[in-house]
mmCIF file with all atom_site columns, C-alpha atoms and ligand atoms in Angstrom:
data_model
loop_
_atom_site.group_PDB
_atom_site.id
_atom_site.type_symbol
_atom_site.label_atom_id
_atom_site.label_alt_id
_atom_site.label_comp_id
_atom_site.label_asym_id
_atom_site.label_entity_id
_atom_site.label_seq_id
_atom_site.pdbx_PDB_ins_code
_atom_site.Cartn_x
_atom_site.Cartn_y
_atom_site.Cartn_z
_atom_site.occupancy
_atom_site.B_iso_or_equiv
_atom_site.pdbx_formal_charge
_atom_site.auth_seq_id
_atom_site.auth_comp_id
_atom_site.auth_asym_id
_atom_site.auth_atom_id
_atom_site.pdbx_PDB_model_num
ATOM   1   C  CA  . MET A 1 1   ? 11.999  -20.354 2.048   1.00 58.00 ? 1   MET A CA  1
ATOM   2   C  CA  . PRO A 1 2   ? 9.130   -17.986 1.657   1.00 62.00 ? 2   PRO A CA  1
ATOM   3   C  CA  . ILE A 1 3   ? 6.036   -19.226 -0.323  1.00 73.00 ? 3   ILE A CA  1
ATOM   4   C  CA  . GLN A 1 4   ? 5.879   -18.292 -3.649  1.00 78.00 ? 4   GLN A CA  1
ATOM   5   C  CA  . PRO A 1 5   ? 2.345   -16.494 -4.271  1.00 81.00 ? 5   PRO A CA  1
ATOM   6   C  CA  . SER A 1 6   ? -0.350  -18.132 -7.214  1.00 93.00 ? 6   SER A CA  1
ATOM   7   C  CA  . PRO A 1 7   ? -0.184  -16.357 -9.846  1.00 96.00 ? 7   PRO A CA  1
ATOM   8   C  CA  . LEU A 1 8   ? -3.481  -15.191 -9.731  1.00 96.00 ? 8   LEU A CA  1
ATOM   9   C  CA  . ARG A 1 9   ? -2.113  -13.282 -6.097  1.00 96.00 ? 9   ARG A CA  1
ATOM   10  C  CA  . ARG A 1 10  ? 0.592   -11.928 -8.252  1.00 97.00 ? 10  ARG A CA  1
ATOM   11  C  CA  . LEU A 1 11  ? -2.116  -10.777 -11.538 1.00 98.00 ? 11  LEU A CA  1
ATOM   12  C  CA  . LEU A 1 12  ? -4.025  -8.685  -8.530  1.00 97.00 ? 12  LEU A CA  1
ATOM   13  C  CA  . ASP A 1 13  ? -0.846  -7.784  -7.303  1.00 97.00 ? 13  ASP A CA  1
ATOM   14  C  CA  . LEU A 1 14  ? 0.452   -5.939  -10.692 1.00 97.00 ? 14  LEU A CA  1
ATOM   15  C  CA  . ILE A 1 15  ? -3.195  -5.477  -11.634 1.00 98.00 ? 15  ILE A CA  1
ATOM   16  C  CA  . ALA A 1 16  ? -3.006  -2.164  -8.279  1.00 97.00 ? 16  ALA A CA  1
ATOM   17  C  CA  . HIS A 1 17  ? 0.636   -1.459  -9.450  1.00 96.00 ? 17  HIS A CA  1
ATOM   18  C  CA  . HIS A 1 18  ? -0.612  0.044   -11.856 1.00 96.00 ? 18  HIS A CA  1
ATOM   19  C  CA  . LEU A 1 19  ? -2.999  1.297   -10.595 1.00 96.00 ? 19  LEU A CA  1
ATOM   20  C  CA  . LYS A 1 20  ? -1.876  3.113   -7.880  1.00 94.00 ? 20  LYS A CA  1
ATOM   21  C  CA  . ALA A 1 21  ? -0.573  6.021   -9.663  1.00 90.00 ? 21  ALA A CA  1
ATOM   22  C  CA  . HIS A 1 22  ? -4.310  6.763   -10.192 1.00 92.00 ? 22  HIS A CA  1
ATOM   23  C  CA  . SER A 1 23  ? -5.294  8.270   -6.777  1.00 92.00 ? 23  SER A CA  1
ATOM   24  C  CA  . GLU A 1 24  ? -9.400  7.542   -8.024  1.00 92.00 ? 24  GLU A CA  1
ATOM   25  C  CA  . HIS A 1 25  ? -8.285  3.790   -8.124  1.00 94.00 ? 25  HIS A CA  1
ATOM   26  C  CA  . GLN A 1 26  ? -7.539  3.824   -4.361  1.00 96.00 ? 26  GLN A CA  1
ATOM   27  C  CA  . THR A 1 27  ? -10.311 1.737   -3.421  1.00 94.00 ? 27  THR A CA  1
ATOM   28  C  CA  . LEU A 1 28  ? -10.497 -1.581  -6.101  1.00 96.00 ? 28  LEU A CA  1
ATOM   29  C  CA  . VAL A 1 29  ? -6.357  -1.377  -5.140  1.00 96.00 ? 29  VAL A CA  1
ATOM   30  C  CA  . GLN A 1 30  ? -7.398  -2.204  -1.018  1.00 95.00 ? 30  GLN A CA  1
ATOM   31  C  CA  . ARG A 1 31  ? -9.628  -4.164  -2.850  1.00 95.00 ? 31  ARG A CA  1
ATOM   32  C  CA  . LEU A 1 32  ? -7.609  -6.282  -5.300  1.00 96.00 ? 32  LEU A CA  1
ATOM   33  C  CA  . GLY A 1 33  ? -5.558  -7.003  -1.970  1.00 95.00 ? 33  GLY A CA  1
ATOM   34  C  CA  . GLN A 1 34  ? -8.175  -8.690  -0.270  1.00 94.00 ? 34  GLN A CA  1
ATOM   35  C  CA  . PRO A 1 35  ? -7.753  -12.464 0.764   1.00 93.00 ? 35  PRO A CA  1
ATOM   36  C  CA  . LEU A 1 36  ? -8.938  -14.889 -1.969  1.00 92.00 ? 36  LEU A CA  1
ATOM   37  C  CA  . ASP A 1 37  ? -11.760 -17.146 -1.649  1.00 90.00 ? 37  ASP A CA  1
ATOM   38  C  CA  . GLU A 1 38  ? -11.015 -19.938 -3.511  1.00 88.00 ? 38  GLU A CA  1
ATOM   39  C  CA  . SER A 1 39  ? -13.593 -22.356 -2.062  1.00 85.00 ? 39  SER A CA  1
ATOM   40  C  CA  . GLN A 1 40  ? -15.550 -22.149 -6.418  1.00 83.00 ? 40  GLN A CA  1
ATOM   41  C  CA  . ARG A 1 41  ? -13.778 -22.948 -8.276  1.00 84.00 ? 41  ARG A CA  1
ATOM   42  C  CA  . PRO A 1 42  ? -14.676 -24.145 -11.793 1.00 84.00 ? 42  PRO A CA  1
ATOM   43  C  CA  . ALA A 1 43  ? -13.604 -26.358 -13.956 1.00 87.00 ? 43  ALA A CA  1
ATOM   44  C  CA  . PRO A 1 44  ? -11.472 -24.883 -16.438 1.00 89.00 ? 44  PRO A CA  1
ATOM   45  C  CA  . SER A 1 45  ? -12.658 -25.189 -19.757 1.00 90.00 ? 45  SER A CA  1
ATOM   46  C  CA  . ALA A 1 46  ? -10.893 -26.029 -23.173 1.00 93.00 ? 46  ALA A CA  1
ATOM   47  C  CA  . LEU A 1 47  ? -8.541  -23.145 -24.620 1.00 96.00 ? 47  LEU A CA  1
ATOM   48  C  CA  . PRO A 1 48  ? -10.065 -22.418 -27.317 1.00 97.00 ? 48  PRO A CA  1
ATOM   49  C  CA  . ALA A 1 49  ? -9.008  -21.692 -30.612 1.00 97.00 ? 49  ALA A CA  1
ATOM   50  C  CA  . LEU A 1 50  ? -9.665  -18.609 -30.356 1.00 98.00 ? 50  LEU A CA  1
ATOM   51  C  CA  . VAL A 1 51  ? -7.101  -17.832 -27.415 1.00 98.00 ? 51  VAL A CA  1
ATOM   52  C  CA  . GLN A 1 52  ? -4.166  -20.065 -29.520 1.00 98.00 ? 52  GLN A CA  1
ATOM   53  C  CA  . ARG A 1 53  ? -4.360  -18.724 -32.609 1.00 98.00 ? 53  ARG A CA  1
ATOM   54  C  CA  . HIS A 1 54  ? -4.812  -14.393 -30.863 1.00 98.00 ? 54  HIS A CA  1
ATOM   55  C  CA  . PHE A 1 55  ? -3.437  -14.285 -27.378 1.00 98.00 ? 55  PHE A CA  1
ATOM   56  C  CA  . PRO A 1 56  ? 0.528   -14.555 -28.561 1.00 98.00 ? 56  PRO A CA  1
ATOM   57  C  CA  . GLN A 1 57  ? 0.005   -11.848 -30.940 1.00 98.00 ? 57  GLN A CA  1
ATOM   58  C  CA  . ALA A 1 58  ? -1.846  -9.758  -27.816 1.00 98.00 ? 58  ALA A CA  1
ATOM   59  C  CA  . ALA A 1 59  ? 0.461   -10.870 -25.534 1.00 98.00 ? 59  ALA A CA  1
ATOM   60  C  CA  . ALA A 1 60  ? 3.510   -9.506  -27.217 1.00 97.00 ? 60  ALA A CA  1
ATOM   61  C  CA  . ASN A 1 61  ? 2.365   -6.142  -28.321 1.00 97.00 ? 61  ASN A CA  1
ATOM   62  C  CA  . ALA A 1 62  ? 1.053   -5.720  -24.593 1.00 97.00 ? 62  ALA A CA  1
ATOM   63  C  CA  . SER A 1 63  ? 4.313   -6.594  -23.532 1.00 96.00 ? 63  SER A CA  1
ATOM   64  C  CA  . ALA A 1 64  ? 6.586   -4.287  -25.561 1.00 93.00 ? 64  ALA A CA  1
ATOM   65  C  CA  . ALA A 1 65  ? 4.603   -1.669  -23.226 1.00 89.00 ? 65  ALA A CA  1
ATOM   66  C  CA  . ASP A 1 66  ? 6.896   -1.360  -20.314 1.00 90.00 ? 66  ASP A CA  1
ATOM   67  C  CA  . ALA A 1 67  ? 8.666   -3.697  -17.777 1.00 93.00 ? 67  ALA A CA  1
ATOM   68  C  CA  . ASN A 1 68  ? 5.590   -3.892  -15.203 1.00 93.00 ? 68  ASN A CA  1
ATOM   69  C  CA  . LEU A 1 69  ? 3.317   -4.468  -17.736 1.00 95.00 ? 69  LEU A CA  1
ATOM   70  C  CA  . HIS A 1 70  ? 5.443   -7.291  -19.400 1.00 97.00 ? 70  HIS A CA  1
ATOM   71  C  CA  . ARG A 1 71  ? 5.234   -9.499  -16.178 1.00 97.00 ? 71  ARG A CA  1
ATOM   72  C  CA  . LEU A 1 72  ? 1.249   -8.961  -16.267 1.00 97.00 ? 72  LEU A CA  1
ATOM   73  C  CA  . VAL A 1 73  ? 0.742   -10.519 -19.586 1.00 98.00 ? 73  VAL A CA  1
ATOM   74  C  CA  . ALA A 1 74  ? 2.531   -13.242 -18.796 1.00 98.00 ? 74  ALA A CA  1
ATOM   75  C  CA  . THR A 1 75  ? 1.183   -13.701 -15.702 1.00 98.00 ? 75  THR A CA  1
ATOM   76  C  CA  . VAL A 1 76  ? -2.182  -13.707 -17.374 1.00 98.00 ? 76  VAL A CA  1
ATOM   77  C  CA  . ALA A 1 77  ? -0.027  -16.927 -19.939 1.00 98.00 ? 77  ALA A CA  1
ATOM   78  C  CA  . GLU A 1 78  ? 0.406   -18.984 -16.951 1.00 97.00 ? 78  GLU A CA  1
ATOM   79  C  CA  . LEU A 1 79  ? -3.337  -18.334 -16.122 1.00 97.00 ? 79  LEU A CA  1
ATOM   80  C  CA  . LEU A 1 80  ? -4.996  -19.227 -19.656 1.00 97.00 ? 80  LEU A CA  1
ATOM   81  C  CA  . THR A 1 81  ? -5.708  -22.603 -19.475 1.00 96.00 ? 81  THR A CA  1
ATOM   82  C  CA  . GLU A 1 82  ? -7.268  -22.961 -15.628 1.00 95.00 ? 82  GLU A CA  1
ATOM   83  C  CA  . LEU A 1 83  ? -9.695  -20.285 -17.517 1.00 95.00 ? 83  LEU A CA  1
ATOM   84  C  CA  . HIS A 1 84  ? -13.420 -21.151 -17.969 1.00 94.00 ? 84  HIS A CA  1
ATOM   85  C  CA  . TRP A 1 85  ? -13.606 -19.426 -21.620 1.00 95.00 ? 85  TRP A CA  1
ATOM   86  C  CA  . TYR A 1 86  ? -17.377 -18.429 -22.983 1.00 93.00 ? 86  TYR A CA  1
ATOM   87  C  CA  . GLN A 1 87  ? -19.211 -16.764 -25.067 1.00 92.00 ? 87  GLN A CA  1
ATOM   88  C  CA  . ARG A 1 88  ? -20.900 -13.632 -23.586 1.00 89.00 ? 88  ARG A CA  1
ATOM   89  C  CA  . ALA A 1 89  ? -24.951 -13.555 -24.689 1.00 82.00 ? 89  ALA A CA  1
ATOM   90  C  CA  . ASP A 1 90  ? -25.972 -12.219 -27.652 1.00 72.00 ? 90  ASP A CA  1
ATOM   91  C  CA  . ASP A 1 91  ? -28.716 -11.459 -29.534 1.00 69.00 ? 91  ASP A CA  1
ATOM   92  C  CA  . GLY A 1 92  ? -26.966 -13.086 -32.468 1.00 74.00 ? 92  GLY A CA  1
ATOM   93  C  CA  . ARG A 1 93  ? -26.556 -9.514  -34.060 1.00 81.00 ? 93  ARG A CA  1
ATOM   94  C  CA  . ASP A 1 94  ? -23.148 -10.162 -34.884 1.00 87.00 ? 94  ASP A CA  1
ATOM   95  C  CA  . PRO A 1 95  ? -22.076 -13.324 -36.210 1.00 89.00 ? 95  PRO A CA  1
ATOM   96  C  CA  . ALA A 1 96  ? -18.243 -12.132 -36.290 1.00 93.00 ? 96  ALA A CA  1
ATOM   97  C  CA  . PHE A 1 97  ? -18.593 -10.704 -32.468 1.00 94.00 ? 97  PHE A CA  1
ATOM   98  C  CA  . ALA A 1 98  ? -19.541 -14.234 -31.578 1.00 92.00 ? 98  ALA A CA  1
ATOM   99  C  CA  . GLU A 1 99  ? -16.915 -16.448 -33.606 1.00 94.00 ? 99  GLU A CA  1
ATOM   100 C  CA  . GLY A 1 100 ? -13.809 -13.666 -32.755 1.00 96.00 ? 100 GLY A CA  1
ATOM   101 C  CA  . HIS A 1 101 ? -14.740 -13.255 -28.257 1.00 96.00 ? 101 HIS A CA  1
ATOM   102 C  CA  . ARG A 1 102 ? -14.000 -14.821 -25.968 1.00 96.00 ? 102 ARG A CA  1
ATOM   103 C  CA  . ASN A 1 103 ? -14.811 -13.946 -22.079 1.00 96.00 ? 103 ASN A CA  1
ATOM   104 C  CA  . ALA A 1 104 ? -13.401 -15.457 -19.251 1.00 96.00 ? 104 ALA A CA  1
ATOM   105 C  CA  . ILE A 1 105 ? -13.707 -13.952 -15.343 1.00 95.00 ? 105 ILE A CA  1
ATOM   106 C  CA  . LEU A 1 106 ? -10.522 -13.688 -12.754 1.00 96.00 ? 106 LEU A CA  1
ATOM   107 C  CA  . LEU A 1 107 ? -12.487 -12.811 -9.386  1.00 95.00 ? 107 LEU A CA  1
ATOM   108 C  CA  . GLY A 1 108 ? -16.409 -13.385 -9.432  1.00 93.00 ? 108 GLY A CA  1
ATOM   109 C  CA  . PRO A 1 109 ? -18.886 -16.206 -10.518 1.00 89.00 ? 109 PRO A CA  1
ATOM   110 C  CA  . GLY A 1 110 ? -17.172 -19.007 -12.560 1.00 88.00 ? 110 GLY A CA  1
ATOM   111 C  CA  . GLY A 1 111 ? -13.834 -17.298 -11.816 1.00 94.00 ? 111 GLY A CA  1
ATOM   112 C  CA  . LEU A 1 112 ? -10.497 -18.561 -10.233 1.00 95.00 ? 112 LEU A CA  1
ATOM   113 C  CA  . ALA A 1 113 ? -11.726 -17.346 -6.756  1.00 95.00 ? 113 ALA A CA  1
ATOM   114 C  CA  . ALA A 1 114 ? -13.848 -14.608 -5.149  1.00 92.00 ? 114 ALA A CA  1
ATOM   115 C  CA  . VAL A 1 115 ? -13.467 -10.854 -3.671  1.00 92.00 ? 115 VAL A CA  1
ATOM   116 C  CA  . ASP A 1 116 ? -15.971 -8.993  -1.491  1.00 90.00 ? 116 ASP A CA  1
ATOM   117 C  CA  . GLY A 1 117 ? -17.514 -6.566  -4.025  1.00 92.00 ? 117 GLY A CA  1
ATOM   118 C  CA  . LEU A 1 118 ? -14.725 -6.776  -7.698  1.00 95.00 ? 118 LEU A CA  1
ATOM   119 C  CA  . VAL A 1 119 ? -15.258 -8.402  -10.547 1.00 96.00 ? 119 VAL A CA  1
ATOM   120 C  CA  . LEU A 1 120 ? -12.204 -8.862  -12.759 1.00 97.00 ? 120 LEU A CA  1
ATOM   121 C  CA  . GLY A 1 121 ? -12.664 -10.404 -16.297 1.00 97.00 ? 121 GLY A CA  1
ATOM   122 C  CA  . LEU A 1 122 ? -10.092 -10.628 -19.022 1.00 98.00 ? 122 LEU A CA  1
ATOM   123 C  CA  . THR A 1 123 ? -11.385 -10.389 -22.652 1.00 98.00 ? 123 THR A CA  1
ATOM   124 C  CA  . LEU A 1 124 ? -9.971  -11.490 -26.236 1.00 98.00 ? 124 LEU A CA  1
ATOM   125 C  CA  . MET A 1 125 ? -11.360 -10.694 -28.526 1.00 98.00 ? 125 MET A CA  1
ATOM   126 C  CA  . ALA A 1 126 ? -9.613  -11.333 -33.298 1.00 98.00 ? 126 ALA A CA  1
ATOM   127 C  CA  . PRO A 1 127 ? -8.771  -8.497  -35.406 1.00 98.00 ? 127 PRO A CA  1
ATOM   128 C  CA  . GLY A 1 128 ? -11.526 -6.092  -36.880 1.00 97.00 ? 128 GLY A CA  1
ATOM   129 C  CA  . VAL A 1 129 ? -14.195 -7.959  -33.914 1.00 97.00 ? 129 VAL A CA  1
ATOM   130 C  CA  . SER A 1 130 ? -16.015 -4.835  -32.250 1.00 96.00 ? 130 SER A CA  1
ATOM   131 C  CA  . TYR A 1 131 ? -18.263 -5.836  -28.838 1.00 96.00 ? 131 TYR A CA  1
ATOM   132 C  CA  . PRO A 1 132 ? -21.741 -5.198  -28.497 1.00 94.00 ? 132 PRO A CA  1
ATOM   133 C  CA  . VAL A 1 133 ? -22.371 -2.320  -27.147 1.00 95.00 ? 133 VAL A CA  1
ATOM   134 C  CA  . HIS A 1 134 ? -23.892 -2.929  -23.918 1.00 94.00 ? 134 HIS A CA  1
ATOM   135 C  CA  . ARG A 1 135 ? -24.499 -1.776  -20.163 1.00 94.00 ? 135 ARG A CA  1
ATOM   136 C  CA  . HIS A 1 136 ? -24.898 -2.271  -16.652 1.00 94.00 ? 136 HIS A CA  1
ATOM   137 C  CA  . PRO A 1 137 ? -25.482 -1.348  -12.866 1.00 95.00 ? 137 PRO A CA  1
ATOM   138 C  CA  . PRO A 1 138 ? -22.036 -2.230  -11.989 1.00 96.00 ? 138 PRO A CA  1
ATOM   139 C  CA  . GLN A 1 139 ? -19.105 0.619   -13.087 1.00 96.00 ? 139 GLN A CA  1
ATOM   140 C  CA  . GLU A 1 140 ? -16.178 -0.077  -15.469 1.00 97.00 ? 140 GLU A CA  1
ATOM   141 C  CA  . LEU A 1 141 ? -12.768 0.005   -15.520 1.00 98.00 ? 141 LEU A CA  1
ATOM   142 C  CA  . TYR A 1 142 ? -10.645 -1.911  -18.278 1.00 98.00 ? 142 TYR A CA  1
ATOM   143 C  CA  . LEU A 1 143 ? -7.302  -2.128  -18.390 1.00 98.00 ? 143 LEU A CA  1
ATOM   144 C  CA  . ALA A 1 144 ? -6.818  -2.291  -21.721 1.00 98.00 ? 144 ALA A CA  1
ATOM   145 C  CA  . LEU A 1 145 ? -4.364  -4.340  -22.733 1.00 98.00 ? 145 LEU A CA  1
ATOM   146 C  CA  . CYS A 1 146 ? -4.441  -3.503  -26.812 1.00 98.00 ? 146 CYS A CA  1
ATOM   147 C  CA  . ASP A 1 147 ? -3.609  -0.412  -28.759 1.00 96.00 ? 147 ASP A CA  1
ATOM   148 C  CA  . GLY A 1 148 ? -7.644  -0.680  -29.592 1.00 97.00 ? 148 GLY A CA  1
ATOM   149 C  CA  . GLN A 1 149 ? -10.531 2.049   -29.459 1.00 98.00 ? 149 GLN A CA  1
ATOM   150 C  CA  . TRP A 1 150 ? -12.655 2.486   -26.912 1.00 98.00 ? 150 TRP A CA  1
ATOM   151 C  CA  . TRP A 1 151 ? -16.659 4.542   -26.862 1.00 98.00 ? 151 TRP A CA  1
ATOM   152 C  CA  . ARG A 1 152 ? -19.043 5.304   -24.354 1.00 97.00 ? 152 ARG A CA  1
ATOM   153 C  CA  . GLU A 1 153 ? -22.355 7.114   -25.479 1.00 96.00 ? 153 GLU A CA  1
ATOM   154 C  CA  . GLY A 1 154 ? -21.662 10.908  -25.983 1.00 94.00 ? 154 GLY A CA  1
ATOM   155 C  CA  . GLN A 1 155 ? -17.657 10.385  -26.768 1.00 96.00 ? 155 GLN A CA  1
ATOM   156 C  CA  . PRO A 1 156 ? -16.442 9.819   -29.985 1.00 97.00 ? 156 PRO A CA  1
ATOM   157 C  CA  . TRP A 1 157 ? -13.981 6.673   -30.256 1.00 98.00 ? 157 TRP A CA  1
ATOM   158 C  CA  . TRP A 1 158 ? -10.663 6.344   -28.769 1.00 98.00 ? 158 TRP A CA  1
ATOM   159 C  CA  . ALA A 1 159 ? -7.547  4.790   -27.904 1.00 98.00 ? 159 ALA A CA  1
ATOM   160 C  CA  . PRO A 1 160 ? -6.675  5.204   -24.576 1.00 97.00 ? 160 PRO A CA  1
ATOM   161 C  CA  . GLY A 1 161 ? -3.436  3.068   -25.873 1.00 97.00 ? 161 GLY A CA  1
ATOM   162 C  CA  . ILE A 1 162 ? -1.823  0.110   -24.107 1.00 97.00 ? 162 ILE A CA  1
ATOM   163 C  CA  . GLY A 1 163 ? -1.733  0.691   -19.974 1.00 97.00 ? 163 GLY A CA  1
ATOM   164 C  CA  . GLY A 1 164 ? -4.506  2.944   -20.736 1.00 97.00 ? 164 GLY A CA  1
ATOM   165 C  CA  . LEU A 1 165 ? -7.218  3.202   -18.920 1.00 97.00 ? 165 LEU A CA  1
ATOM   166 C  CA  . VAL A 1 166 ? -11.269 3.252   -19.563 1.00 98.00 ? 166 VAL A CA  1
ATOM   167 C  CA  . HIS A 1 167 ? -13.387 3.995   -16.125 1.00 97.00 ? 167 HIS A CA  1
ATOM   168 C  CA  . ASN A 1 168 ? -17.596 3.966   -17.178 1.00 97.00 ? 168 ASN A CA  1
ATOM   169 C  CA  . ALA A 1 169 ? -19.855 5.663   -14.746 1.00 96.00 ? 169 ALA A CA  1
ATOM   170 C  CA  . SER A 1 170 ? -22.709 2.781   -13.991 1.00 96.00 ? 170 SER A CA  1
ATOM   171 C  CA  . ASN A 1 171 ? -25.682 1.942   -16.536 1.00 95.00 ? 171 ASN A CA  1
ATOM   172 C  CA  . ARG A 1 172 ? -23.433 4.224   -19.336 1.00 97.00 ? 172 ARG A CA  1
ATOM   173 C  CA  . LEU A 1 173 ? -23.965 2.669   -22.523 1.00 97.00 ? 173 LEU A CA  1
ATOM   174 C  CA  . HIS A 1 174 ? -20.214 1.728   -23.958 1.00 97.00 ? 174 HIS A CA  1
ATOM   175 C  CA  . SER A 1 175 ? -18.312 -0.334  -26.520 1.00 97.00 ? 175 SER A CA  1
ATOM   176 C  CA  . MET A 1 176 ? -14.527 -1.323  -28.046 1.00 98.00 ? 176 MET A CA  1
ATOM   177 C  CA  . ARG A 1 177 ? -12.951 -2.699  -31.652 1.00 98.00 ? 177 ARG A CA  1
ATOM   178 C  CA  . ALA A 1 178 ? -9.869  -3.771  -32.438 1.00 98.00 ? 178 ALA A CA  1
ATOM   179 C  CA  . GLY A 1 179 ? -7.793  -2.805  -34.732 1.00 95.00 ? 179 GLY A CA  1
ATOM   180 C  CA  . ASP A 1 180 ? -5.388  -5.040  -37.106 1.00 97.00 ? 180 ASP A CA  1
ATOM   181 C  CA  . GLN A 1 181 ? -4.322  -6.324  -34.295 1.00 98.00 ? 181 GLN A CA  1
ATOM   182 C  CA  . PRO A 1 182 ? -6.227  -8.325  -31.700 1.00 98.00 ? 182 PRO A CA  1
ATOM   183 C  CA  . HIS A 1 183 ? -7.400  -7.146  -28.894 1.00 98.00 ? 183 HIS A CA  1
ATOM   184 C  CA  . LEU A 1 184 ? -6.907  -7.720  -25.048 1.00 98.00 ? 184 LEU A CA  1
ATOM   185 C  CA  . SER A 1 185 ? -8.269  -6.620  -21.944 1.00 98.00 ? 185 SER A CA  1
ATOM   186 C  CA  . LEU A 1 186 ? -9.481  -6.968  -18.349 1.00 98.00 ? 186 LEU A CA  1
ATOM   187 C  CA  . TRP A 1 187 ? -11.915 -5.448  -17.220 1.00 98.00 ? 187 TRP A CA  1
ATOM   188 C  CA  . LEU A 1 188 ? -13.273 -4.347  -13.842 1.00 98.00 ? 188 LEU A CA  1
ATOM   189 C  CA  . LEU A 1 189 ? -16.931 -4.286  -11.874 1.00 97.00 ? 189 LEU A CA  1
ATOM   190 C  CA  . PHE A 1 190 ? -17.476 -2.517  -8.794  1.00 96.00 ? 190 PHE A CA  1
ATOM   191 C  CA  . GLY A 1 191 ? -20.301 -0.540  -7.086  1.00 91.00 ? 191 GLY A CA  1
ATOM   192 C  CA  . ALA A 1 192 ? -22.898 -0.958  -6.921  1.00 88.00 ? 192 ALA A CA  1
ATOM   193 C  CA  . GLY A 1 193 ? -25.402 -3.762  -9.164  1.00 87.00 ? 193 GLY A CA  1
ATOM   194 C  CA  . VAL A 1 194 ? -22.015 -5.898  -8.345  1.00 90.00 ? 194 VAL A CA  1
ATOM   195 C  CA  . GLU A 1 195 ? -23.348 -8.076  -6.123  1.00 83.00 ? 195 GLU A CA  1
ATOM   196 C  CA  . ALA A 1 196 ? -26.509 -8.585  -8.313  1.00 79.00 ? 196 ALA A CA  1
ATOM   197 C  CA  . PHE A 1 197 ? -23.816 -8.870  -11.544 1.00 73.00 ? 197 PHE A CA  1
ATOM   198 C  CA  . ASN A 1 198 ? -22.530 -11.797 -9.848  1.00 66.00 ? 198 ASN A CA  1
ATOM   199 C  CA  . ALA A 1 199 ? -25.334 -13.994 -9.922  1.00 59.00 ? 199 ALA A CA  1
ATOM   200 C  CA  . ARG A 1 200 ? -25.085 -13.346 -14.184 1.00 56.00 ? 200 ARG A CA  1
ATOM   201 C  CA  . PRO A 1 201 ? -21.301 -14.492 -15.565 1.00 50.00 ? 201 PRO A CA  1
ATOM   202 C  CA  . ALA A 1 202 ? -22.869 -14.265 -19.053 1.00 49.00 ? 202 ALA A CA  1
ATOM   203 C  CA  . GLY A 1 203 ? -23.840 -10.414 -18.218 1.00 50.00 ? 203 GLY A CA  1
ATOM   204 C  CA  . GLN A 1 204 ? -20.710 -9.205  -18.738 1.00 56.00 ? 204 GLN A CA  1
HETATM 205 FE FE1 . FE2 B 2 .   ? -18.985 -3.761  -20.483 1.00 79.96 ? 1   FE2 B FE1 1
#
């Protein structure tokens, strides 16, 4: 019998499948297919109450979009209790954000595995919550798993739609916000600066 791939391997394959239609992201597709180094796997955290409360609705919303996203979100659900969830380091200006979000790394520091040149994370936010405007040296590609809005410097807020991609260039100011539904997104950091990011797990 063939060995069943791990949930993380299946998730990476499903993300790669989603990106395959986008010719500009084929380097990421290749990176997602690399062997996984699972030697630094941290102990999982308790599943945050916020995740317990809002993930089911976020997953239901994303799952309705198409069959690949349905499988992708179901695989994220399998991994929820294995992750080390954290709150982004912030200046405390927005208590609603502090209480209304949790992040987790899947690939990279504090994540389930590592691969060269890539960080993969997950963000969940309660309805109505906005992510702080921020920037970082690595480029970032968000995979929207909700109908929320995204923003970047020089461009008005827009909704990429469930399954939509948002590619932010290096050091471009950017943010996102939930509407009346929870926000769920995966994000990939890559390119120059990603190795330095690996030393700062809560910096995204
Ligand atoms: Fe970012």
